[in-house]
Short mmCIF file of C-alpha atoms in Angstrom, two decimals:
data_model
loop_
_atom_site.label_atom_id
_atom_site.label_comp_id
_atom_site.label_asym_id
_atom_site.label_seq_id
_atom_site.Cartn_x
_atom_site.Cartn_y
_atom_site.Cartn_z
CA UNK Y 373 0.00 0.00 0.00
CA UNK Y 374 0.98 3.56 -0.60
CA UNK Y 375 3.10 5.27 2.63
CA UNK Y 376 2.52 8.67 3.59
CA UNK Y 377 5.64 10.57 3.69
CA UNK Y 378 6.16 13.34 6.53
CA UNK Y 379 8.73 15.68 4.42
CA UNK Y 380 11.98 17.84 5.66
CA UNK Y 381 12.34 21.81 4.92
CA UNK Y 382 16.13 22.60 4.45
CA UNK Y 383 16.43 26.29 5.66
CA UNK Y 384 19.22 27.20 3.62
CA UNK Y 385 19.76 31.42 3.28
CA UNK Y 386 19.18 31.42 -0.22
CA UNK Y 387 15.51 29.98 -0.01
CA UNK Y 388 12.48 31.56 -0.55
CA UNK Y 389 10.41 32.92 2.45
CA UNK Y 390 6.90 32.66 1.41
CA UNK Y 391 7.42 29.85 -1.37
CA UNK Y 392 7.20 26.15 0.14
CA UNK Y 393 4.68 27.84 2.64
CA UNK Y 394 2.05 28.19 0.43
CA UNK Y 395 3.21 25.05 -1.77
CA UNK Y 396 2.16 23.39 1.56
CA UNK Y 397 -0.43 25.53 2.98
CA UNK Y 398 1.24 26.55 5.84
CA UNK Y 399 2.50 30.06 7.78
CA UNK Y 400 5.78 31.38 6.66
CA UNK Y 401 8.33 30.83 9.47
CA UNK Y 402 9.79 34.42 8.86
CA UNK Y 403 13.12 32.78 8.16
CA UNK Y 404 14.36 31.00 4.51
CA UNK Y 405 12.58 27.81 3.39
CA UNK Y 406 15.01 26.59 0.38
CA UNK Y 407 14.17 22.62 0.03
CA UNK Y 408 11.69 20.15 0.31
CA UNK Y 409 13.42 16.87 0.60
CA UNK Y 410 11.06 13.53 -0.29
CA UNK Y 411 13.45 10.78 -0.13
CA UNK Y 412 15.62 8.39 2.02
CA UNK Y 413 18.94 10.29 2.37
CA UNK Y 414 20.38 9.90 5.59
CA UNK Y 415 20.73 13.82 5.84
CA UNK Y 416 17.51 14.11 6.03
CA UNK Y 417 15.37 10.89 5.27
CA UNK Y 418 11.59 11.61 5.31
CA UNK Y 419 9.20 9.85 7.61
CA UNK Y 420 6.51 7.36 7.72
CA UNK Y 421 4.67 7.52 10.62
CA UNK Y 422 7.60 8.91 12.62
CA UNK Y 423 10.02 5.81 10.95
CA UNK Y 424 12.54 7.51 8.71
CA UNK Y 425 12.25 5.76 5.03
CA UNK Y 426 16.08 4.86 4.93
CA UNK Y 427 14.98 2.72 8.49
CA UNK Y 428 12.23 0.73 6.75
CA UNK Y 429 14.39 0.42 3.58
CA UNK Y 430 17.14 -1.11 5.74
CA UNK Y 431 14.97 -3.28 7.21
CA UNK Y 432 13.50 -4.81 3.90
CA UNK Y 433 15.24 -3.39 1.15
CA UNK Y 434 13.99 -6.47 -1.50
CA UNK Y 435 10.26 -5.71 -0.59
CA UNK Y 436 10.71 -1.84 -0.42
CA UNK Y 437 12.87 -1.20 -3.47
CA UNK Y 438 12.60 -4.84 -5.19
CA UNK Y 439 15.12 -6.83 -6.71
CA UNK Y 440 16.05 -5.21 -9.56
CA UNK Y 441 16.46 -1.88 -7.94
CA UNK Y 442 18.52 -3.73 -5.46
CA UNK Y 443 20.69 -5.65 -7.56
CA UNK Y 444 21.42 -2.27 -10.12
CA UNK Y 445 22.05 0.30 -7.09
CA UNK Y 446 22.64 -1.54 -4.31
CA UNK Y 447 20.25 -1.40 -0.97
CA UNK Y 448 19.00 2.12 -0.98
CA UNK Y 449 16.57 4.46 -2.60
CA UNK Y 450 18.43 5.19 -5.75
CA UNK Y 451 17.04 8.87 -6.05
CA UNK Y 452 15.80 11.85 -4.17
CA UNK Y 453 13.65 14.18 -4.78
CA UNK Y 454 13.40 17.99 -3.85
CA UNK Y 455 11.36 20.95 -4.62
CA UNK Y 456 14.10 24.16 -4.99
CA UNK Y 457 12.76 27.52 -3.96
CA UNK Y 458 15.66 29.64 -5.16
CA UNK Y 459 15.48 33.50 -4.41
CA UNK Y 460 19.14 34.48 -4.25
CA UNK Y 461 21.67 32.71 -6.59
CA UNK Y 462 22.81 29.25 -5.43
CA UNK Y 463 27.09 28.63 -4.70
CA UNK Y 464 28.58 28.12 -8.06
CA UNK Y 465 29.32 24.68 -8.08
CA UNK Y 466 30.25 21.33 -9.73
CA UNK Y 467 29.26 17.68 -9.04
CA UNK Y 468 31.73 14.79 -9.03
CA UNK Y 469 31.51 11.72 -11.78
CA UNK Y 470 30.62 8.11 -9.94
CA UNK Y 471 34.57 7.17 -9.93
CA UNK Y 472 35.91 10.86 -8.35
CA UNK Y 473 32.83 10.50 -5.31
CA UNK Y 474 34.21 7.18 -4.13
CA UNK Y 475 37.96 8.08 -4.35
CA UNK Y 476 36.99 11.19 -2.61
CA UNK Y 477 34.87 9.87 -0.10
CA UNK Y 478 37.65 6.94 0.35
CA UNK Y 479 40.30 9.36 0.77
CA UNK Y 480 38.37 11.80 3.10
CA UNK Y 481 37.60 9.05 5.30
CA UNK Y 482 41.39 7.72 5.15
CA UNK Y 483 41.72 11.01 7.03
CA UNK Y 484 39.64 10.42 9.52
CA UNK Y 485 37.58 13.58 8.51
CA UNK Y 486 34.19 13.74 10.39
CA UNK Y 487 31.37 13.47 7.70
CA UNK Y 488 29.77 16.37 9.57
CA UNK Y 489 32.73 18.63 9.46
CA UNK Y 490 32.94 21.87 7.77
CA UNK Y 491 35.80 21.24 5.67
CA UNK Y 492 34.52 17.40 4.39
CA UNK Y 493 33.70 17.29 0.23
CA UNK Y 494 32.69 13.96 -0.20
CA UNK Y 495 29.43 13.51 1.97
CA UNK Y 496 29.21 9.94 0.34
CA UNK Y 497 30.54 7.90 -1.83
CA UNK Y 498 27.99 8.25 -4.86
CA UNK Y 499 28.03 10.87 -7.82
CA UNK Y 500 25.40 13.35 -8.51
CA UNK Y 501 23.15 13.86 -11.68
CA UNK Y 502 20.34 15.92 -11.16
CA UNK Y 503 17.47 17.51 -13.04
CA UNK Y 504 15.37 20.29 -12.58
CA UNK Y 505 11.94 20.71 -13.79
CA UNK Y 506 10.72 24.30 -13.60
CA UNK Y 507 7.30 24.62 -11.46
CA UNK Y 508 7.35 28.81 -12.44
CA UNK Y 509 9.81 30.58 -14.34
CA UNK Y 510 13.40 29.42 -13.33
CA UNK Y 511 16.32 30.44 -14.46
CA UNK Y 512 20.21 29.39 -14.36
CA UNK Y 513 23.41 29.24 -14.81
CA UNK Y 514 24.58 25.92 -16.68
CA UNK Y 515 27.83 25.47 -18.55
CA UNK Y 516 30.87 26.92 -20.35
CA UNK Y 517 29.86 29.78 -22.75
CA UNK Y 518 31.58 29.20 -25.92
CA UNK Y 519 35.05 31.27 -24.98
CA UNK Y 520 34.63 33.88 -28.22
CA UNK Y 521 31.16 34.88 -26.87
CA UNK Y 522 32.44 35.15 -23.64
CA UNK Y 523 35.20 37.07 -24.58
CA UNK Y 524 32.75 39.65 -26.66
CA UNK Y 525 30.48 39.67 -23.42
CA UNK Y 526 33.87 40.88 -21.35
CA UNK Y 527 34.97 42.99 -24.29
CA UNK Y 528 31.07 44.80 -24.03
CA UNK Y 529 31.89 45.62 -20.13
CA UNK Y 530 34.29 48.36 -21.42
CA UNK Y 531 36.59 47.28 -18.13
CA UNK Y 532 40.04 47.44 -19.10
CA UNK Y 533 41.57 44.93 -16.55
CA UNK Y 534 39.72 42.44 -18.40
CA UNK Y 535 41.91 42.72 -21.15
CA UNK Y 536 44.37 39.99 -20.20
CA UNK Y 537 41.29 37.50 -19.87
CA UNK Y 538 39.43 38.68 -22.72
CA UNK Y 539 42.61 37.83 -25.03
CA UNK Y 540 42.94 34.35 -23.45
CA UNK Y 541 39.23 33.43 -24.40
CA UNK Y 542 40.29 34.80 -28.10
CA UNK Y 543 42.98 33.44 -28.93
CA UNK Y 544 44.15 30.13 -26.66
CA UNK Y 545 41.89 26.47 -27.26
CA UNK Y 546 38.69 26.38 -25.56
CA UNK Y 547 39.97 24.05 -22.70
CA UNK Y 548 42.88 25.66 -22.12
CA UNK Y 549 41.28 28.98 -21.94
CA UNK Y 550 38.74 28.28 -19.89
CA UNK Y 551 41.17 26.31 -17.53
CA UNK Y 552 43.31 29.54 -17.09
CA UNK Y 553 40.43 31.85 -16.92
CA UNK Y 554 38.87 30.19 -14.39
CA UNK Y 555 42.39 29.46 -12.53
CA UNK Y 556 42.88 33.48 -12.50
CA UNK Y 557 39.10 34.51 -11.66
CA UNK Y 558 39.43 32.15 -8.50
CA UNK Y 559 42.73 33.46 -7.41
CA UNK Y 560 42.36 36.38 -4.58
CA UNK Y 561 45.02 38.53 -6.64
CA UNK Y 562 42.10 38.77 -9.10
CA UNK Y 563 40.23 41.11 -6.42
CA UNK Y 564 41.37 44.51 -8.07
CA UNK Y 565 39.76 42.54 -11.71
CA UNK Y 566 36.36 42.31 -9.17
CA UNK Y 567 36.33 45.65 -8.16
CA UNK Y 568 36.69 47.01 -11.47
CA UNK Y 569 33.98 44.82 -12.98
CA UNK Y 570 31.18 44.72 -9.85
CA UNK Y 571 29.78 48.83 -10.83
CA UNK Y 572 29.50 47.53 -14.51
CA UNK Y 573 27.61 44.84 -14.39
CA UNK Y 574 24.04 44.41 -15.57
CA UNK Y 575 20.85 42.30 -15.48
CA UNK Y 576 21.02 38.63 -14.10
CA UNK Y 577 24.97 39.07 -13.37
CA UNK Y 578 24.24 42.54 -11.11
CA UNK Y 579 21.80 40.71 -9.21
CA UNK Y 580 24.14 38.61 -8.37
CA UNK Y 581 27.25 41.03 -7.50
CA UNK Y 582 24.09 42.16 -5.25
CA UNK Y 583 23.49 38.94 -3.56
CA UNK Y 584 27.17 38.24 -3.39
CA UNK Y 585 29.18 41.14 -3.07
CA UNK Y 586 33.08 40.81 -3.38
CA UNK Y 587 32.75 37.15 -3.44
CA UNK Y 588 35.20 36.24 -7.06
CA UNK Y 589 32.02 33.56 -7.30
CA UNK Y 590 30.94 36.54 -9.48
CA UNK Y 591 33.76 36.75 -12.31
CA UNK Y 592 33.24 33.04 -12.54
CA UNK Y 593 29.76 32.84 -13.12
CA UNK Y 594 29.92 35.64 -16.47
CA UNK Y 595 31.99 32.40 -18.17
CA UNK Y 596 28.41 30.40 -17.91
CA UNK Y 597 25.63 30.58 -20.00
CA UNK Y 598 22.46 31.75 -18.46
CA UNK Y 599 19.26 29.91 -19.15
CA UNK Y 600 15.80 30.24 -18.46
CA UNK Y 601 13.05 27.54 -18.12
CA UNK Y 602 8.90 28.21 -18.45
CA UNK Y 603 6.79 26.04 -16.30
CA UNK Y 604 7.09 22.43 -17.74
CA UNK Y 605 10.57 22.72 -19.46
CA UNK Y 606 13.43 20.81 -17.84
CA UNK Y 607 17.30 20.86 -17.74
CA UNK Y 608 19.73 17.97 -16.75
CA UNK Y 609 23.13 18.82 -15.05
CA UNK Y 610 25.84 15.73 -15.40
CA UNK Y 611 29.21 15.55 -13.63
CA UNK Y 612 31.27 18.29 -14.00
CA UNK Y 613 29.27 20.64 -15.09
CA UNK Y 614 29.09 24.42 -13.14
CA UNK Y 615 26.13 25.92 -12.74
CA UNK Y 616 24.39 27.96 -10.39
CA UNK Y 617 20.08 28.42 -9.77
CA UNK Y 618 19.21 32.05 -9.70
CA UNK Y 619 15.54 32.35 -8.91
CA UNK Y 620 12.06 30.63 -9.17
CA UNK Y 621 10.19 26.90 -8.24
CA UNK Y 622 11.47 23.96 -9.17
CA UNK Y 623 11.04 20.17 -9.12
CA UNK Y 624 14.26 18.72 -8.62
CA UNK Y 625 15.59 15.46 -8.94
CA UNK Y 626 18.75 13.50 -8.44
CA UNK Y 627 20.86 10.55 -7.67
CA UNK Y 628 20.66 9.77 -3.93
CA UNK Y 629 23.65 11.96 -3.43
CA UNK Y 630 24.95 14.99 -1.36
CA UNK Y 631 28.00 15.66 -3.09
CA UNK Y 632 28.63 19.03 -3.92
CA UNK Y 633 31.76 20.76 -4.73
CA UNK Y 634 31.42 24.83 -4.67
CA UNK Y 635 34.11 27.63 -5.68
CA UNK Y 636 31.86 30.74 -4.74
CA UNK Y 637 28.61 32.53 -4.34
CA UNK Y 638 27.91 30.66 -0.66
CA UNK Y 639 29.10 30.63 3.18
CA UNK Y 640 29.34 27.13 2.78
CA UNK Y 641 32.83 24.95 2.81
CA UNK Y 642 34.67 26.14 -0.75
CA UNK Y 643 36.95 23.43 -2.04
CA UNK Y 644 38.51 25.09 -5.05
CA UNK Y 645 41.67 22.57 -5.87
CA UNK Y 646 39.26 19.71 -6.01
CA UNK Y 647 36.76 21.41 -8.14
CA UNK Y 648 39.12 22.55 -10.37
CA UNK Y 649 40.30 18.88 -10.90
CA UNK Y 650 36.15 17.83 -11.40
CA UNK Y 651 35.46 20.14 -13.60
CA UNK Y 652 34.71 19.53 -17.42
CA UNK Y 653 36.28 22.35 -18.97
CA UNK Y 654 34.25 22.08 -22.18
CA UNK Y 655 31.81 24.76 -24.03
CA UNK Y 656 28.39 23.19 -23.73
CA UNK Y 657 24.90 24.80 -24.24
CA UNK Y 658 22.62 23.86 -21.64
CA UNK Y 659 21.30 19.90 -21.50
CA UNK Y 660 17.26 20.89 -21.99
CA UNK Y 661 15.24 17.62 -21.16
CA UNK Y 662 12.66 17.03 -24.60
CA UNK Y 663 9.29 15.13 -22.60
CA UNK Y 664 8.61 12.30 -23.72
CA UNK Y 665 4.73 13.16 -23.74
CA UNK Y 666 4.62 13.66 -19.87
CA UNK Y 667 7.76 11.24 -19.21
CA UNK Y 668 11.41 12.96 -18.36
CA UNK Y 669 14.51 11.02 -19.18
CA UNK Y 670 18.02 11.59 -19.25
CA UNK Y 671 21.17 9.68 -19.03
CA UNK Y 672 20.87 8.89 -15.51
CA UNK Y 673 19.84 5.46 -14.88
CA UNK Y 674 18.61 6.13 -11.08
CA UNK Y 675 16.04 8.02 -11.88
CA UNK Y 676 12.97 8.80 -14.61
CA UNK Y 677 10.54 12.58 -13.82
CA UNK Y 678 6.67 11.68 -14.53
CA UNK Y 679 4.15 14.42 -14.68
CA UNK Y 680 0.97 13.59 -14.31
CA UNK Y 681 -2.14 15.58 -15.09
CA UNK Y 682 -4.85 14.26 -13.15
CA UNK Y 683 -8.59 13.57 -14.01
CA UNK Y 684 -11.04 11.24 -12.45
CA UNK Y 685 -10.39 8.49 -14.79
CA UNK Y 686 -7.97 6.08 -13.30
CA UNK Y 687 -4.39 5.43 -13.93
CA UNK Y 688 -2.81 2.47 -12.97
CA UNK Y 689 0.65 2.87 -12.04
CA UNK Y 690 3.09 0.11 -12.16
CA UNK Y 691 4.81 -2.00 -9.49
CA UNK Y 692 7.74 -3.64 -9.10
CA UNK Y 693 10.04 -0.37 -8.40
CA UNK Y 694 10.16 2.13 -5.78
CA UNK Y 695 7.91 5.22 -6.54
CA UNK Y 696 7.82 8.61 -4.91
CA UNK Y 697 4.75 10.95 -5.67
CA UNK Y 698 4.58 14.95 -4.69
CA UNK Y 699 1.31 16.49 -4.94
CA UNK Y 700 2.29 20.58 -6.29
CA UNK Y 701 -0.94 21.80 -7.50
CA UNK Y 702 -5.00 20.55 -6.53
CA UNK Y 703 -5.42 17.41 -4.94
CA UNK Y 704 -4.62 13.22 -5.84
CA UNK Y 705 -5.93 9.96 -4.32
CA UNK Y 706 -3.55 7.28 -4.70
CA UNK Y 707 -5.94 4.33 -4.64
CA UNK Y 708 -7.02 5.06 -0.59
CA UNK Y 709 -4.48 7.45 0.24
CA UNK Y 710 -5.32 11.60 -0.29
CA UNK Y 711 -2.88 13.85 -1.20
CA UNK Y 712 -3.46 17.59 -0.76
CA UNK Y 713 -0.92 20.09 -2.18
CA UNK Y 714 2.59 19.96 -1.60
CA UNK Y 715 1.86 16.25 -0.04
CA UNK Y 716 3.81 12.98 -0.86
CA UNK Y 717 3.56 9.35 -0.78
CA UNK Y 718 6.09 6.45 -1.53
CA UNK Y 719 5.14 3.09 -3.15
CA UNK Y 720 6.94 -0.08 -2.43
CA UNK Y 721 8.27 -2.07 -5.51
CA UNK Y 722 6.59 -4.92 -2.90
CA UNK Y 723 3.00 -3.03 -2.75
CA UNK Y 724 0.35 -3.79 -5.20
CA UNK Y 725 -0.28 -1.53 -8.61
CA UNK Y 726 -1.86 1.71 -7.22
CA UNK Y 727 -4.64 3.59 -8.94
CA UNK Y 728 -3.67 7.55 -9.33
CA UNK Y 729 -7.16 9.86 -9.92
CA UNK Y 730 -7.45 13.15 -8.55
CA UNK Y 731 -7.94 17.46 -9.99
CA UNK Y 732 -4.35 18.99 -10.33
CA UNK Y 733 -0.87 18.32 -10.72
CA UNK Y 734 1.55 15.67 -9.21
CA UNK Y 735 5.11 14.45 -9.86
CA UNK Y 736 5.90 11.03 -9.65
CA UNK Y 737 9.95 9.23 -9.39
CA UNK Y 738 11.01 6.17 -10.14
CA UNK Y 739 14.34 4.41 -11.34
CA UNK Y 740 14.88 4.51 -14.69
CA UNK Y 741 15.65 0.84 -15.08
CA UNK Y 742 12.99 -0.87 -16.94
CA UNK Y 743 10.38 2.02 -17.13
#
């Protein structure tokens, strides 16, 4: 039978205040709201009945994620999913590929490094695809700009202690420029370049000089491409690729992963050598998602997006696989179980096909192994 999940709020300082309160119908706390976390990660599993999921997975992970969850990603929910409420820019940051998270982790624990401490990278040994799937507008950063419009952007600035990096992006190969740009940006000598450039900036970039004043987070982020989604439209991030979310509601999803390494734009632990050895220093224009009618896939095999549109006419949903459903707009009955706005529910690969009906919206995850 379907499980009501009890949810966690992650009040990070870039969250939106008013938000995930009235995603969930409930008073504002007067501080930031950022995340919604639906999932089994053991920073912060959701709930059934006061049981956090990762406990009941452990305790029966063949009848709770069934075998051939089990047998592709081991004994835990391969995925988690998270509603962003982004209303100041996100750190500028990179995730690790599946082989760089367990060296990392291996190595950080070698140390004897507390996973809680400050200064730990690796939280776990896993990597860290994600999508995003905008619930409003949402908007970006994702990607190398191609290093000639980059250098054109710089050139447009009319700030002449750009002129050293502007050449670079001209005239070296893409990699290497990029490499050496970014190299210099993140260096503090390159706090006279900031200085210079903070007064002229304009539009998405000023906003987040605003946000982030001083922080070199913000010569980094004019080598990305910004990118906007409309409600609907989706964007997949894969290992070492930087980005940064600016603003707006979002779906999120990921692999079951907390593995983030960030070289500005946040109070949080900065790790700059090892990002600079993750990241893909490639041009690439943002990874859009194309639906597959109401079905989002990418090249992430722990995890496939559903959207479903609900109507009274039932829709029988499949079993065999672990499911995780989030309620964002009206109201869903999952065979017995309600779900008002901003509610979710888990299905056991073990628990019978469940009949979805309902007037709204809802999100549904599931591995993308054999779906």
């Amino acid at each position: 039978m379907p499980l009501p999940l009890s949810t966690v709020i992650r009040p990070y300082e870039w969250g939106s205040r008013t938000a995930l309160p009235e995603l969930l119908g409930t008073e504002p706390t007067g501080g930031p709201q950022a995340e919604l976390w639906a999932g089994a990660h053991p920073a912060a599993p959701s709930s059934v009945d006061g049981t956090p999921l990762d406990v009941l997975i452990g305790r029966d992970p063949a009848g709770m994620l069934g075998a051939p969850s089990v047998d592709r990603f081991g004994p835990t929910l391969p995925y988690l999913l998270k509603v962003l409420a982004v209303e100041k820019p996100l750190s500028l940051q990179v995730h690790p590929t599946a082989e760089q998270a367990e060296a990392g982790f291996a190595a950080e624990e070698a140390r004897g490094i507390p996973i809680d401490d400050r200064a730990r990278t690796y939280k776990d040994p896993f990597h860290k695809p994600e999508m995003v799937c905008a619930l409003t507008d949402f908007h970006g950063l994702c990607g190398f700009r191609d290093p000639a419009e980059t250098a054109a952007f710089l050139e447009d600035l009319a700030v002449p202690e750009l002129g050293a990096w502007i050449t670079a992006l001209r005239t070296a190969p893409p990699a290497e420029a990029l490499r050496t740009v970014l190299t210099e940006v993140l260096d503090e000598r390159s706090r006279p370049v900031l200085a210079a450039v903070e007064p002229a900036l304009t539009g998405v970039y000023a906003d987040i000089a605003r946000a982030h004043p001083g922080d070199p987070g913000i010569l980094a982020a004019l080598l990305l491409n910004h990118v906007r989604l409309k409600p609907g439209e989706a964007l997949f991030l894969d290992a070492g690729v930087p980005h940064s979310y600016l603003g707006g509601l979002a779906i999120e999803v990921m692999a079951n992963s907390d593995n983030v390494l960030r070289c500005g734009l946040t109070g949080k632990h900065i790790d700059i050598p090892e990002l600079m050895r993750v990241v893909e220093f490639v041009p690439s224009a943002p990874a859009r998602v194309e639906p597959e009618g109401n079905l989002y896939r990418s090249s992430a095999e722990e995890f496939v997006l559903v959207r479903h549109d609900l109507t009274d006419d039932p829709e029988e949903l499949p079993a065999g696989l672990p499911q995780t459903l989030l309620c964002v707009e009206g109201e869903a009955r999952l065979s017995s179980l309600p779900l008002a706005r901003g509610e979710a529910a888990f299905i056991p690969a073990g628990a019978p096909a469940a009949a979805l009906t309902g007037k709204g919206t809802l999100y549904r995850v599931l591995p993308g192994i054999g779906s």
